[in-house]
PDB file of C-alpha atoms and ligand atoms in Angstrom:
ATOM      1  CA  UNK H 723       0.000   0.000   0.000  1.00  0.00           C
ATOM      2  CA  UNK H 724       1.635   3.193  -1.190  1.00  0.00           C
ATOM      3  CA  UNK H 725       0.455   6.634  -0.175  1.00  0.00           C
ATOM      4  CA  UNK H 726       1.827   9.894  -1.524  1.00  0.00           C
ATOM      5  CA  UNK H 727       1.184  13.240   0.161  1.00  0.00           C
ATOM      6  CA  UNK H 728       1.644  16.470  -1.793  1.00  0.00           C
ATOM      7  CA  UNK H 729       1.817  19.838  -0.057  1.00  0.00           C
ATOM      8  CA  UNK H 730       1.379  23.020  -2.062  1.00  0.00           C
ATOM      9  CA  UNK H 731       2.363  25.527   0.621  1.00  0.00           C
ATOM     10  CA  UNK H 732       5.503  27.500  -0.259  1.00  0.00           C
ATOM     11  CA  UNK H 733       6.399  27.828   3.449  1.00  0.00           C
ATOM     12  CA  UNK H 734       8.998  25.603   5.082  1.00  0.00           C
ATOM     13  CA  UNK H 735       7.143  25.769   8.423  1.00  0.00           C
ATOM     14  CA  UNK H 736       3.821  24.982   6.814  1.00  0.00           C
ATOM     15  CA  UNK H 737       0.744  24.613   9.028  1.00  0.00           C
ATOM     16  CA  UNK H 738      -0.895  22.572   6.293  1.00  0.00           C
ATOM     17  CA  UNK H 739       2.226  20.441   6.116  1.00  0.00           C
ATOM     18  CA  UNK H 740       1.732  19.516   9.791  1.00  0.00           C
ATOM     19  CA  UNK H 741      -1.734  18.156   9.004  1.00  0.00           C
ATOM     20  CA  UNK H 742      -0.384  16.311   5.974  1.00  0.00           C
ATOM     21  CA  UNK H 743       2.425  14.764   8.039  1.00  0.00           C
ATOM     22  CA  UNK H 744      -0.172  13.594  10.575  1.00  0.00           C
ATOM     23  CA  UNK H 745      -2.259  11.935   7.825  1.00  0.00           C
ATOM     24  CA  UNK H 746       0.835  10.163   6.525  1.00  0.00           C
ATOM     25  CA  UNK H 747       1.748   9.117  10.077  1.00  0.00           C
ATOM     26  CA  UNK H 748      -1.669   7.475  10.478  1.00  0.00           C
ATOM     27  CA  UNK H 749      -1.342   5.760   7.098  1.00  0.00           C
ATOM     28  CA  UNK H 750       2.146   4.574   7.981  1.00  0.00           C
ATOM     29  CA  UNK H 751       1.012   3.218  11.367  1.00  0.00           C
ATOM     30  CA  UNK H 752      -1.598   1.203   9.453  1.00  0.00           C
ATOM     31  CA  UNK H 753       1.056  -0.344   7.250  1.00  0.00           C
ATOM     32  CA  UNK H 754       1.332   1.995   4.245  1.00  0.00           C
ATOM     33  CA  UNK H 755       4.575   3.111   2.663  1.00  0.00           C
ATOM     34  CA  UNK H 756       4.365   6.890   2.611  1.00  0.00           C
ATOM     35  CA  UNK H 757       6.119   9.681   0.774  1.00  0.00           C
ATOM     36  CA  UNK H 758       5.749  13.453   1.233  1.00  0.00           C
ATOM     37  CA  UNK H 759       6.418  15.794  -1.678  1.00  0.00           C
ATOM     38  CA  UNK H 760       6.592  19.577  -1.516  1.00  0.00           C
ATOM     39  CA  UNK H 761       5.151  20.902  -4.756  1.00  0.00           C
ATOM     40  CA  UNK H 762       7.309  24.039  -4.602  1.00  0.00           C
ATOM     41  CA  UNK H 763      10.416  21.853  -5.016  1.00  0.00           C
ATOM     42  CA  UNK H 764       9.206  20.972  -8.516  1.00  0.00           C
ATOM     43  CA  UNK H 765       9.176  23.017 -11.680  1.00  0.00           C
ATOM     44  CA  UNK H 766       5.676  22.860 -13.145  1.00  0.00           C
ATOM     45  CA  UNK H 767       4.785  24.941 -16.191  1.00  0.00           C
ATOM     46  CA  UNK H 768       1.260  26.072 -16.952  1.00  0.00           C
ATOM     47  CA  UNK H 769      -0.959  24.075 -19.299  1.00  0.00           C
ATOM     48  CA  UNK H 770      -1.193  25.821 -22.683  1.00  0.00           C
ATOM     49  CA  UNK H 771      -4.320  23.963 -23.828  1.00  0.00           C
ATOM     50  CA  UNK H 772      -2.532  22.596 -26.905  1.00  0.00           C
ATOM     51  CA  UNK H 773      -4.282  19.201 -26.580  1.00  0.00           C
ATOM     52  CA  UNK H 774      -1.004  17.361 -27.255  1.00  0.00           C
ATOM     53  CA  UNK H 775      -1.481  15.080 -24.216  1.00  0.00           C
ATOM     54  CA  UNK H 776      -4.897  14.054 -25.545  1.00  0.00           C
ATOM     55  CA  UNK H 777      -3.319  13.167 -28.877  1.00  0.00           C
ATOM     56  CA  UNK H 778       0.009  11.629 -27.831  1.00  0.00           C
ATOM     57  CA  UNK H 779      -0.134  10.998 -24.075  1.00  0.00           C
ATOM     58  CA  UNK H 780       2.838  13.352 -23.641  1.00  0.00           C
ATOM     59  CA  UNK H 781       3.093  16.991 -22.619  1.00  0.00           C
ATOM     60  CA  UNK H 782       5.009  19.592 -24.649  1.00  0.00           C
ATOM     61  CA  UNK H 783       6.660  20.925 -21.489  1.00  0.00           C
ATOM     62  CA  UNK H 784      10.012  19.393 -20.501  1.00  0.00           C
ATOM     63  CA  UNK H 785       9.694  20.101 -16.780  1.00  0.00           C
ATOM     64  CA  UNK H 786       9.308  18.108 -13.549  1.00  0.00           C
ATOM     65  CA  UNK H 787       5.574  17.401 -13.810  1.00  0.00           C
ATOM     66  CA  UNK H 788       6.049  13.729 -14.651  1.00  0.00           C
ATOM     67  CA  UNK H 789       8.330  13.255 -11.604  1.00  0.00           C
ATOM     68  CA  UNK H 790       5.253  13.900  -9.462  1.00  0.00           C
ATOM     69  CA  UNK H 791       2.659  12.454 -11.799  1.00  0.00           C
ATOM     70  CA  UNK H 792       4.384   9.067 -12.101  1.00  0.00           C
ATOM     71  CA  UNK H 793       4.403   8.781  -8.300  1.00  0.00           C
ATOM     72  CA  UNK H 794       0.678   9.614  -8.198  1.00  0.00           C
ATOM     73  CA  UNK H 795      -0.039   6.965 -10.836  1.00  0.00           C
ATOM     74  CA  UNK H 796       1.874   4.349  -8.828  1.00  0.00           C
ATOM     75  CA  UNK H 797       0.199   5.227  -5.511  1.00  0.00           C
ATOM     76  CA  UNK H 798      -2.830   3.502  -4.018  1.00  0.00           C
ATOM     77  CA  UNK H 799      -3.634   6.594  -1.975  1.00  0.00           C
ATOM     78  CA  UNK H 800      -3.139  10.306  -2.658  1.00  0.00           C
ATOM     79  CA  UNK H 801      -3.289  12.983   0.018  1.00  0.00           C
ATOM     80  CA  UNK H 802      -3.347  16.600  -1.110  1.00  0.00           C
ATOM     81  CA  UNK H 803      -2.620  19.588   1.100  1.00  0.00           C
ATOM     82  CA  UNK H 804      -3.040  23.260   0.327  1.00  0.00           C
ATOM     83  CA  UNK H 805      -3.432  26.384   2.422  1.00  0.00           C
ATOM     84  CA  UNK H 806      -6.343  28.628   1.549  1.00  0.00           C
ATOM     85  CA  UNK H 807      -5.088  31.349  -0.784  1.00  0.00           C
ATOM     86  CA  UNK H 808      -7.938  33.770  -1.555  1.00  0.00           C
ATOM     87  CA  UNK H 809     -10.551  31.095  -0.997  1.00  0.00           C
ATOM     88  CA  UNK H 810      -8.861  28.552  -3.216  1.00  0.00           C
ATOM     89  CA  UNK H 811      -5.805  26.328  -3.492  1.00  0.00           C
ATOM     90  CA  UNK H 812      -2.382  27.849  -4.104  1.00  0.00           C
ATOM     91  CA  UNK H 813      -1.485  28.613  -7.721  1.00  0.00           C
ATOM     92  CA  UNK H 814       1.070  25.825  -7.728  1.00  0.00           C
ATOM     93  CA  UNK H 815      -1.581  23.212  -6.916  1.00  0.00           C
ATOM     94  CA  UNK H 816      -3.840  24.633  -9.603  1.00  0.00           C
ATOM     95  CA  UNK H 817      -0.937  24.450 -12.066  1.00  0.00           C
ATOM     96  CA  UNK H 818      -0.614  20.754 -11.202  1.00  0.00           C
ATOM     97  CA  UNK H 819      -4.350  20.143 -11.702  1.00  0.00           C
ATOM     98  CA  UNK H 820      -4.402  21.963 -15.038  1.00  0.00           C
ATOM     99  CA  UNK H 821      -1.735  19.592 -16.322  1.00  0.00           C
ATOM    100  CA  UNK H 822      -4.073  16.681 -15.533  1.00  0.00           C
ATOM    101  CA  UNK H 823      -7.028  17.168 -17.885  1.00  0.00           C
ATOM    102  CA  UNK H 824      -6.014  13.940 -19.642  1.00  0.00           C
ATOM    103  CA  UNK H 825      -6.279  12.198 -16.252  1.00  0.00           C
ATOM    104  CA  UNK H 826      -9.882  13.360 -16.013  1.00  0.00           C
ATOM    105  CA  UNK H 827     -10.743  12.226 -19.559  1.00  0.00           C
ATOM    106  CA  UNK H 828      -9.163   8.808 -19.042  1.00  0.00           C
ATOM    107  CA  UNK H 829     -10.319   8.427 -15.426  1.00  0.00           C
ATOM    108  CA  UNK H 830      -6.788   7.295 -14.668  1.00  0.00           C
ATOM    109  CA  UNK H 831      -7.277   7.420 -10.878  1.00  0.00           C
ATOM    110  CA  UNK H 832     -10.099   4.858 -10.793  1.00  0.00           C
ATOM    111  CA  UNK H 833      -9.356   2.394  -7.989  1.00  0.00           C
ATOM    112  CA  UNK H 834      -7.293   4.903  -5.985  1.00  0.00           C
ATOM    113  CA  UNK H 835      -8.321   6.497  -2.709  1.00  0.00           C
ATOM    114  CA  UNK H 836      -7.786  10.098  -1.659  1.00  0.00           C
ATOM    115  CA  UNK H 837      -7.925  12.483   1.260  1.00  0.00           C
ATOM    116  CA  UNK H 838      -7.180  16.190   1.550  1.00  0.00           C
ATOM    117  CA  UNK H 839      -6.261  18.739   4.197  1.00  0.00           C
ATOM    118  CA  UNK H 840      -6.196  22.527   4.343  1.00  0.00           C
ATOM    119  CA  UNK H 841      -5.540  25.364   6.737  1.00  0.00           C
ATOM    120  CA  UNK H 842      -6.665  28.994   6.536  1.00  0.00           C
ATOM    121  CA  UNK H 843      -6.017  32.104   8.564  1.00  0.00           C
ATOM    122  CA  UNK H 844      -9.668  32.865   9.238  1.00  0.00           C
ATOM    123  CA  UNK H 845     -12.049  30.933   7.005  1.00  0.00           C
ATOM    124  CA  UNK H 846     -12.480  28.579   4.079  1.00  0.00           C
ATOM    125  CA  UNK H 847     -10.197  25.679   5.036  1.00  0.00           C
ATOM    126  CA  UNK H 848     -12.937  23.058   4.791  1.00  0.00           C
ATOM    127  CA  UNK H 849     -14.020  24.387   1.395  1.00  0.00           C
ATOM    128  CA  UNK H 850     -10.466  24.255   0.054  1.00  0.00           C
ATOM    129  CA  UNK H 851      -9.969  20.695   1.332  1.00  0.00           C
ATOM    130  CA  UNK H 852     -13.272  19.710  -0.316  1.00  0.00           C
ATOM    131  CA  UNK H 853     -12.158  21.258  -3.596  1.00  0.00           C
ATOM    132  CA  UNK H 854      -8.913  19.261  -3.483  1.00  0.00           C
ATOM    133  CA  UNK H 855     -10.871  16.038  -3.045  1.00  0.00           C
ATOM    134  CA  UNK H 856     -13.418  16.959  -5.719  1.00  0.00           C
ATOM    135  CA  UNK H 857     -10.554  17.445  -8.164  1.00  0.00           C
ATOM    136  CA  UNK H 858      -9.183  13.966  -7.452  1.00  0.00           C
ATOM    137  CA  UNK H 859     -12.710  12.568  -7.525  1.00  0.00           C
ATOM    138  CA  UNK H 860     -13.330  13.707 -11.104  1.00  0.00           C
ATOM    139  CA  UNK H 861     -10.092  11.920 -12.036  1.00  0.00           C
ATOM    140  CA  UNK H 862     -11.596   8.692 -10.653  1.00  0.00           C
ATOM    141  CA  UNK H 863     -10.338   8.531  -7.052  1.00  0.00           C
ATOM    142  CA  UNK H 864     -12.667   7.639  -4.182  1.00  0.00           C
ATOM    143  CA  UNK H 865     -12.804  10.174  -1.378  1.00  0.00           C
ATOM    144  CA  UNK H 866     -12.091   8.974   2.159  1.00  0.00           C
ATOM    145  CA  UNK H 867     -12.283  12.327   3.953  1.00  0.00           C
ATOM    146  CA  UNK H 868     -10.967  15.801   4.688  1.00  0.00           C
ATOM    147  CA  UNK H 869      -9.591  17.910   7.490  1.00  0.00           C
ATOM    148  CA  UNK H 870      -9.822  21.687   7.294  1.00  0.00           C
ATOM    149  CA  UNK H 871      -8.924  24.036  10.129  1.00  0.00           C
ATOM    150  CA  UNK H 872      -8.985  27.799  10.404  1.00  0.00           C
ATOM    151  CA  UNK H 873      -6.098  29.029  12.564  1.00  0.00           C
ATOM    152  CA  UNK H 874      -8.355  31.661  14.124  1.00  0.00           C
ATOM    153  CA  UNK H 875     -10.143  28.797  15.894  1.00  0.00           C
ATOM    154  CA  UNK H 876      -7.128  28.537  18.227  1.00  0.00           C
ATOM    155  CA  UNK H 877      -4.398  26.112  19.294  1.00  0.00           C
ATOM    156  CA  UNK H 878      -6.722  23.635  20.937  1.00  0.00           C
ATOM    157  CA  UNK H 879      -8.708  23.192  17.710  1.00  0.00           C
ATOM    158  CA  UNK H 880      -5.476  22.841  15.763  1.00  0.00           C
ATOM    159  CA  UNK H 881      -4.413  20.023  18.080  1.00  0.00           C
ATOM    160  CA  UNK H 882      -7.774  18.354  17.441  1.00  0.00           C
ATOM    161  CA  UNK H 883      -7.250  18.789  13.697  1.00  0.00           C
ATOM    162  CA  UNK H 884      -3.887  17.047  14.001  1.00  0.00           C
ATOM    163  CA  UNK H 885      -5.589  14.130  15.722  1.00  0.00           C
ATOM    164  CA  UNK H 886      -8.339  14.049  13.067  1.00  0.00           C
ATOM    165  CA  UNK H 887      -5.637  14.055  10.401  1.00  0.00           C
ATOM    166  CA  UNK H 888      -3.970  11.001  11.913  1.00  0.00           C
ATOM    167  CA  UNK H 889      -7.376   9.265  12.029  1.00  0.00           C
ATOM    168  CA  UNK H 890      -7.908  10.221   8.396  1.00  0.00           C
ATOM    169  CA  UNK H 891      -4.626   8.493   7.562  1.00  0.00           C
ATOM    170  CA  UNK H 892      -5.798   5.349   9.382  1.00  0.00           C
ATOM    171  CA  UNK H 893      -9.108   5.449   7.483  1.00  0.00           C
ATOM    172  CA  UNK H 894      -7.320   5.951   4.185  1.00  0.00           C
ATOM    173  CA  UNK H 895      -5.150   2.887   4.820  1.00  0.00           C
ATOM    174  CA  UNK H 896      -8.215   0.887   5.821  1.00  0.00           C
ATOM    175  CA  UNK H 897     -10.040   1.865   2.608  1.00  0.00           C
ATOM    176  CA  UNK H 898      -7.024   0.860   0.509  1.00  0.00           C
ATOM    177  CA  UNK H 899      -6.573  -2.436   2.348  1.00  0.00           C
ATOM    178  CA  UNK H 900     -10.253  -3.416   2.136  1.00  0.00           C
ATOM    179  CA  UNK H 901     -10.780  -1.909  -1.335  1.00  0.00           C
ATOM    180  CA  UNK H 902     -13.701  -0.123   0.250  1.00  0.00           C
ATOM    181  CA  UNK H 903     -16.685   0.693  -1.948  1.00  0.00           C
ATOM    182  CA  UNK H 904     -18.596   3.935  -1.395  1.00  0.00           C
ATOM    183  CA  UNK H 905     -21.906   3.267  -3.222  1.00  0.00           C
ATOM    184  CA  UNK H 906     -22.797   6.956  -3.868  1.00  0.00           C
ATOM    185  CA  UNK H 907     -19.347   7.683  -5.212  1.00  0.00           C
ATOM    186  CA  UNK H 908     -19.358   4.519  -7.301  1.00  0.00           C
ATOM    187  CA  UNK H 909     -22.568   5.695  -8.967  1.00  0.00           C
ATOM    188  CA  UNK H 910     -21.059   9.101  -9.760  1.00  0.00           C
ATOM    189  CA  UNK H 911     -17.859   7.490 -11.063  1.00  0.00           C
ATOM    190  CA  UNK H 912     -19.937   5.303 -13.398  1.00  0.00           C
ATOM    191  CA  UNK H 913     -21.829   8.364 -14.673  1.00  0.00           C
ATOM    192  CA  UNK H 914     -18.556  10.235 -15.218  1.00  0.00           C
ATOM    193  CA  UNK H 915     -17.102   7.324 -17.175  1.00  0.00           C
ATOM    194  CA  UNK H 916     -20.195   7.291 -19.417  1.00  0.00           C
ATOM    195  CA  UNK H 917     -19.745  11.022 -20.091  1.00  0.00           C
ATOM    196  CA  UNK H 918     -16.092  10.490 -20.917  1.00  0.00           C
ATOM    197  CA  UNK H 919     -16.918   7.573 -23.235  1.00  0.00           C
ATOM    198  CA  UNK H 920     -19.190   9.896 -25.210  1.00  0.00           C
ATOM    199  CA  UNK H 921     -16.589  12.657 -25.316  1.00  0.00           C
ATOM    200  CA  UNK H 922     -13.740  10.378 -26.377  1.00  0.00           C
ATOM    201  CA  UNK H 923     -15.897   8.663 -29.037  1.00  0.00           C
ATOM    202  CA  UNK H 924     -16.846  12.059 -30.429  1.00  0.00           C
ATOM    203  CA  UNK H 925     -13.189  13.178 -30.545  1.00  0.00           C
ATOM    204  CA  UNK H 926     -11.622   9.845 -31.482  1.00  0.00           C
ATOM    205  CA  UNK H 927      -9.984  11.128 -34.684  1.00  0.00           C
ATOM    206  CA  UNK H 928      -8.183  13.968 -32.854  1.00  0.00           C
ATOM    207  CA  UNK H 929      -7.544  12.584 -29.363  1.00  0.00           C
ATOM    208  CA  UNK H 930      -6.037   9.357 -30.606  1.00  0.00           C
ATOM    209  CA  UNK H 931      -4.035   8.492 -27.490  1.00  0.00           C
ATOM    210  CA  UNK H 932      -7.064   8.828 -25.242  1.00  0.00           C
ATOM    211  CA  UNK H 933      -9.186   6.822 -27.697  1.00  0.00           C
ATOM    212  CA  UNK H 934      -6.579   4.046 -27.707  1.00  0.00           C
ATOM    213  CA  UNK H 935      -6.608   4.042 -23.896  1.00  0.00           C
ATOM    214  CA  UNK H 936     -10.382   3.533 -23.893  1.00  0.00           C
ATOM    215  CA  UNK H 937     -10.066   0.711 -26.436  1.00  0.00           C
ATOM    216  CA  UNK H 938      -7.308  -0.911 -24.388  1.00  0.00           C
ATOM    217  CA  UNK H 939      -9.481  -0.696 -21.260  1.00  0.00           C
ATOM    218  CA  UNK H 940     -12.365  -2.209 -23.292  1.00  0.00           C
ATOM    219  CA  UNK H 941     -14.480   0.802 -22.366  1.00  0.00           C
ATOM    220  CA  UNK H 942     -15.270   1.417 -26.034  1.00  0.00           C
TER     221      UNK H 942
HETATM  222  C1  FMN O2321      -1.460  34.787  -0.622  1.00  0.00           C
HETATM  223  C2  FMN O2321      -2.225  34.370   0.609  1.00  0.00           C
HETATM  224  C3  FMN O2321      -3.603  34.320   0.540  1.00  0.00           C
HETATM  225  C4  FMN O2321      -4.335  33.924   1.659  1.00  0.00           C
HETATM  226  N1  FMN O2321      -5.695  33.916   1.574  1.00  0.00           N
HETATM  227  C5  FMN O2321      -6.431  33.585   2.660  1.00  0.00           C
HETATM  228  C6  FMN O2321      -7.860  33.615   2.596  1.00  0.00           C
HETATM  229  O1  FMN O2321      -8.468  33.921   1.583  1.00  0.00           O
HETATM  230  N2  FMN O2321      -8.545  33.287   3.723  1.00  0.00           N
HETATM  231  C7  FMN O2321      -7.907  32.936   4.874  1.00  0.00           C
HETATM  232  O2  FMN O2321      -8.588  32.660   5.867  1.00  0.00           O
HETATM  233  N3  FMN O2321      -6.554  32.877   4.958  1.00  0.00           N
HETATM  234  C8  FMN O2321      -5.798  33.201   3.878  1.00  0.00           C
HETATM  235  N4  FMN O2321      -4.426  33.143   3.932  1.00  0.00           N
HETATM  236  C9  FMN O2321      -3.770  32.623   5.156  1.00  0.00           C
HETATM  237  C10 FMN O2321      -3.308  31.160   4.984  1.00  0.00           C
HETATM  238  O3  FMN O2321      -4.333  30.349   4.451  1.00  0.00           O
HETATM  239  C11 FMN O2321      -2.903  30.577   6.337  1.00  0.00           C
HETATM  240  O4  FMN O2321      -1.903  31.346   6.935  1.00  0.00           O
HETATM  241  C12 FMN O2321      -2.440  29.124   6.201  1.00  0.00           C
HETATM  242  O5  FMN O2321      -2.467  28.493   7.460  1.00  0.00           O
HETATM  243  C13 FMN O2321      -1.029  29.028   5.640  1.00  0.00           C
HETATM  244  O6  FMN O2321      -0.691  27.673   5.522  1.00  0.00           O
HETATM  245  P1  FMN O2321       0.813  27.178   5.436  1.00  0.00           P
HETATM  246  O7  FMN O2321       1.449  27.490   6.760  1.00  0.00           O
HETATM  247  O8  FMN O2321       0.674  25.716   5.203  1.00  0.00           O
HETATM  248  O9  FMN O2321       1.439  27.902   4.299  1.00  0.00           O
HETATM  249  C14 FMN O2321      -3.669  33.552   2.850  1.00  0.00           C
HETATM  250  C15 FMN O2321      -2.270  33.606   2.894  1.00  0.00           C
HETATM  251  C16 FMN O2321      -1.546  34.023   1.799  1.00  0.00           C
HETATM  252  C17 FMN O2321      -0.037  34.084   1.853  1.00  0.00           C
END
């Protein structure tokens, strides 16, 4: 069981990183191999919407995106962490997501499990953590849970959030181990796959790599 945690705070003493470390600790205690990556250590260019990845499976940028992406593809569990920056994730996390439109089309994260954490100065941490999970969900991952904490709630609440994060890590490991099925999510994943089948069929002459992937998966 492999779990990768990715933090998109630029700060070395990241509050969000503390929550992420606690999730990974829980996952590790439950038997997972864990790895923590700081997104700001990686060079990630912006998506230019050229569609090359849809056509060839490769990006035009020669940067460090695939260093992270290959680890995500290998992992059974993905934990994302971002502080709230103007009621959203940090730009670096969004840059990562925008490079993953092909992952959405091909539902490449089906069978994986995810969890997300966020901190905010005053508000919005839960919403940001939910957005992180929703992004992984539309790529196919099943959501195990979130922790979001606003620092203005005080030290005691932060301590509780650390404990909840460790529990989230335990739950993530449990879901991976038992290949847990979440019926509501399974239904939405099936609907998403149907939508993607229609899209890829419609674009099959242009998005040849994605079409081949669907054929190989026997989805079309
Ligand atoms: C550019 C920037 C934007 C921020 N925007 C918000 C915000 O909209 N709402 C909020 O409550 N806190 C906001 N914050 C505060 C951070 O979310 C908060 O300090 C967080 O705990 C930082 O996490 P980190 O230590 O992991 O970097 C912002 C901070 C920065 C630097």
